[in-house]
């Protein structure tokens, strides 16, 4: 996404709460992206060409729902653990090899979708069983189609 477009757009809709950019062939998001939409509660970036997220993604502290399916993400930044209001995270069909332990800091997380990645194992901070519900955390974790140890 050209920075000039987002800067102009940001001034026009500074209070944007839901951002849907699905299917736009977006290849990267720089740190200016997180500064441009600080009040967003839903971010839909599925079916793009993202290989990484901005290192400061954790600045989107109002974010409740994060949808990133069908991209090319190989890793998530540690800062993702600062998304303290996040309840839903969809990472289906990416190229993730591992998840940062900081995901365990997402105490409001209710649903995590990890299907069709390259995960060999999940961090200890993610509840088991895979594809089930952990009654202590009440979190749905769906990691089918991976290769957990």
mmCIF file of C-alpha atoms in Angstrom:
data_model
loop_
_atom_site.group_PDB
_atom_site.id
_atom_site.type_symbol
_atom_site.label_atom_id
_atom_site.label_comp_id
_atom_site.label_asym_id
_atom_site.label_seq_id
_atom_site.Cartn_x
_atom_site.Cartn_y
_atom_site.Cartn_z
ATOM 1 C CA UNK A 1 0.000 0.000 0.000
ATOM 2 C CA UNK A 2 1.561 3.312 -0.969
ATOM 3 C CA UNK A 3 2.305 5.415 2.100
ATOM 4 C CA UNK A 4 0.825 8.539 0.490
ATOM 5 C CA UNK A 5 -2.501 6.749 0.004
ATOM 6 C CA UNK A 6 -2.691 5.604 3.617
ATOM 7 C CA UNK A 7 -1.526 8.984 4.954
ATOM 8 C CA UNK A 8 -4.238 10.774 2.988
ATOM 9 C CA UNK A 9 -6.792 8.146 3.903
ATOM 10 C CA UNK A 10 -5.747 8.300 7.559
ATOM 11 C CA UNK A 11 -6.397 12.015 7.794
ATOM 12 C CA UNK A 12 -9.857 11.529 6.339
ATOM 13 C CA UNK A 13 -10.850 8.643 8.599
ATOM 14 C CA UNK A 14 -8.726 8.984 11.731
ATOM 15 C CA UNK A 15 -11.338 7.206 13.850
ATOM 16 C CA UNK A 16 -11.518 4.134 11.609
ATOM 17 C CA UNK A 17 -12.546 1.079 13.664
ATOM 18 C CA UNK A 18 -12.844 -1.683 11.033
ATOM 19 C CA UNK A 19 -10.339 -1.989 8.205
ATOM 20 C CA UNK A 20 -10.972 -4.563 5.441
ATOM 21 C CA UNK A 21 -8.132 -4.922 2.962
ATOM 22 C CA UNK A 22 -8.727 -8.542 1.962
ATOM 23 C CA UNK A 23 -7.574 -9.682 -1.480
ATOM 24 C CA UNK A 24 -5.518 -6.654 -2.489
ATOM 25 C CA UNK A 25 -2.116 -8.275 -3.196
ATOM 26 C CA UNK A 26 -0.552 -6.274 -0.345
ATOM 27 C CA UNK A 27 3.063 -7.369 0.086
ATOM 28 C CA UNK A 28 4.157 -5.395 3.138
ATOM 29 C CA UNK A 29 3.038 -3.106 5.919
ATOM 30 C CA UNK A 30 5.541 -0.719 7.446
ATOM 31 C CA UNK A 31 5.421 0.799 10.919
ATOM 32 C CA UNK A 32 3.565 3.873 9.595
ATOM 33 C CA UNK A 33 0.606 1.525 9.118
ATOM 34 C CA UNK A 34 0.230 0.957 12.865
ATOM 35 C CA UNK A 35 0.481 4.694 13.534
ATOM 36 C CA UNK A 36 -2.183 5.433 10.920
ATOM 37 C CA UNK A 37 -4.925 3.226 12.394
ATOM 38 C CA UNK A 38 -4.442 3.208 16.196
ATOM 39 C CA UNK A 39 -8.170 2.901 16.999
ATOM 40 C CA UNK A 40 -8.940 -0.079 14.778
ATOM 41 C CA UNK A 41 -10.745 -2.945 16.496
ATOM 42 C CA UNK A 42 -10.904 -5.231 13.431
ATOM 43 C CA UNK A 43 -8.185 -5.724 10.861
ATOM 44 C CA UNK A 44 -8.877 -7.936 7.820
ATOM 45 C CA UNK A 45 -5.790 -8.599 5.703
ATOM 46 C CA UNK A 46 -6.542 -12.062 4.353
ATOM 47 C CA UNK A 47 -5.675 -13.249 0.833
ATOM 48 C CA UNK A 48 -2.786 -10.868 0.308
ATOM 49 C CA UNK A 49 0.946 -11.469 -0.177
ATOM 50 C CA UNK A 50 2.206 -10.494 3.269
ATOM 51 C CA UNK A 51 5.450 -12.166 4.347
ATOM 52 C CA UNK A 52 5.774 -10.296 7.640
ATOM 53 C CA UNK A 53 3.952 -7.918 9.950
ATOM 54 C CA UNK A 54 5.276 -4.602 11.241
ATOM 55 C CA UNK A 55 7.562 -5.108 14.254
ATOM 56 C CA UNK A 56 5.421 -2.623 16.197
ATOM 57 C CA UNK A 57 2.085 -4.385 15.535
ATOM 58 C CA UNK A 58 1.549 -4.321 19.313
ATOM 59 C CA UNK A 59 0.748 -0.605 19.113
ATOM 60 C CA UNK A 60 -2.711 -1.558 17.823
ATOM 61 C CA UNK A 61 -3.836 -2.127 21.411
ATOM 62 C CA UNK A 62 -7.546 -1.580 20.616
ATOM 63 C CA UNK A 63 -7.511 -4.500 18.166
ATOM 64 C CA UNK A 64 -10.062 -7.208 19.031
ATOM 65 C CA UNK A 65 -10.061 -9.242 15.800
ATOM 66 C CA UNK A 66 -7.065 -9.908 13.548
ATOM 67 C CA UNK A 67 -7.610 -11.818 10.290
ATOM 68 C CA UNK A 68 -4.509 -12.791 8.302
ATOM 69 C CA UNK A 69 -5.464 -16.012 6.481
ATOM 70 C CA UNK A 70 -4.015 -16.950 3.080
ATOM 71 C CA UNK A 71 -0.799 -14.934 3.190
ATOM 72 C CA UNK A 72 2.869 -15.944 3.237
ATOM 73 C CA UNK A 73 3.760 -15.143 6.846
ATOM 74 C CA UNK A 74 6.709 -17.191 8.133
ATOM 75 C CA UNK A 75 6.869 -15.639 11.602
ATOM 76 C CA UNK A 76 5.105 -13.190 13.875
ATOM 77 C CA UNK A 77 6.851 -10.356 15.680
ATOM 78 C CA UNK A 78 7.299 -10.682 19.453
ATOM 79 C CA UNK A 79 5.331 -7.447 19.806
ATOM 80 C CA UNK A 80 2.115 -9.292 18.893
ATOM 81 C CA UNK A 81 1.888 -10.175 22.579
ATOM 82 C CA UNK A 82 0.992 -6.531 23.314
ATOM 83 C CA UNK A 83 -2.385 -6.806 21.568
ATOM 84 C CA UNK A 84 -4.024 -6.992 24.988
ATOM 85 C CA UNK A 85 -7.626 -6.780 23.717
ATOM 86 C CA UNK A 86 -7.265 -9.402 20.989
ATOM 87 C CA UNK A 87 -10.012 -12.056 21.101
ATOM 88 C CA UNK A 88 -9.776 -13.640 17.623
ATOM 89 C CA UNK A 89 -6.641 -14.312 15.582
ATOM 90 C CA UNK A 90 -6.875 -16.135 12.240
ATOM 91 C CA UNK A 91 -3.540 -17.217 10.757
ATOM 92 C CA UNK A 92 -4.924 -20.021 8.588
ATOM 93 C CA UNK A 93 -2.922 -21.038 5.518
ATOM 94 C CA UNK A 94 0.336 -19.162 5.973
ATOM 95 C CA UNK A 95 3.921 -20.426 6.151
ATOM 96 C CA UNK A 96 4.410 -20.078 9.917
ATOM 97 C CA UNK A 97 7.201 -22.249 11.319
ATOM 98 C CA UNK A 98 6.707 -21.213 14.927
ATOM 99 C CA UNK A 99 4.833 -18.750 17.114
ATOM 100 C CA UNK A 100 6.475 -16.417 19.599
ATOM 101 C CA UNK A 101 5.944 -17.234 23.276
ATOM 102 C CA UNK A 102 4.506 -13.733 23.650
ATOM 103 C CA UNK A 103 1.246 -15.119 22.196
ATOM 104 C CA UNK A 104 0.690 -16.442 25.715
ATOM 105 C CA UNK A 105 0.287 -12.850 26.924
ATOM 106 C CA UNK A 106 -2.933 -12.518 24.931
ATOM 107 C CA UNK A 107 -5.180 -13.287 27.905
ATOM 108 C CA UNK A 108 -8.398 -12.253 26.153
ATOM 109 C CA UNK A 109 -7.754 -14.499 23.179
ATOM 110 C CA UNK A 110 -10.753 -16.781 22.647
ATOM 111 C CA UNK A 111 -10.120 -18.164 19.151
ATOM 112 C CA UNK A 112 -6.835 -18.934 17.384
ATOM 113 C CA UNK A 113 -6.876 -20.442 13.886
ATOM 114 C CA UNK A 114 -3.574 -21.955 12.783
ATOM 115 C CA UNK A 115 -4.660 -24.485 10.140
ATOM 116 C CA UNK A 116 -2.370 -25.230 7.192
ATOM 117 C CA UNK A 117 0.931 -23.776 8.361
ATOM 118 C CA UNK A 118 4.368 -25.340 8.851
ATOM 119 C CA UNK A 119 4.185 -25.463 12.627
ATOM 120 C CA UNK A 120 6.145 -28.325 14.140
ATOM 121 C CA UNK A 121 5.030 -27.468 17.658
ATOM 122 C CA UNK A 122 3.140 -24.804 19.536
ATOM 123 C CA UNK A 123 4.604 -22.734 22.360
ATOM 124 C CA UNK A 124 3.824 -23.946 25.869
ATOM 125 C CA UNK A 125 1.819 -20.754 26.288
ATOM 126 C CA UNK A 126 -0.844 -22.003 23.813
ATOM 127 C CA UNK A 127 -3.457 -24.315 25.330
ATOM 128 C CA UNK A 128 -3.801 -27.959 24.296
ATOM 129 C CA UNK A 129 -5.396 -30.049 22.918
ATOM 130 C CA UNK A 130 -4.898 -28.991 19.318
ATOM 131 C CA UNK A 131 -8.175 -28.287 17.627
ATOM 132 C CA UNK A 132 -10.074 -28.379 20.896
ATOM 133 C CA UNK A 133 -11.099 -26.247 23.805
ATOM 134 C CA UNK A 134 -9.009 -25.860 26.920
ATOM 135 C CA UNK A 135 -11.521 -25.489 29.780
ATOM 136 C CA UNK A 136 -9.070 -23.529 31.940
ATOM 137 C CA UNK A 137 -8.424 -20.849 29.320
ATOM 138 C CA UNK A 138 -11.673 -21.260 27.385
ATOM 139 C CA UNK A 139 -9.764 -20.729 24.169
ATOM 140 C CA UNK A 140 -10.444 -22.472 20.868
ATOM 141 C CA UNK A 141 -7.196 -23.498 19.213
ATOM 142 C CA UNK A 142 -7.499 -24.976 15.750
ATOM 143 C CA UNK A 143 -4.129 -26.140 14.421
ATOM 144 C CA UNK A 144 -5.172 -28.926 12.061
ATOM 145 C CA UNK A 145 -2.986 -29.549 9.036
ATOM 146 C CA UNK A 146 0.300 -28.872 10.842
ATOM 147 C CA UNK A 147 2.952 -31.256 12.089
ATOM 148 C CA UNK A 148 3.041 -30.812 15.882
ATOM 149 C CA UNK A 149 5.471 -32.981 17.861
#
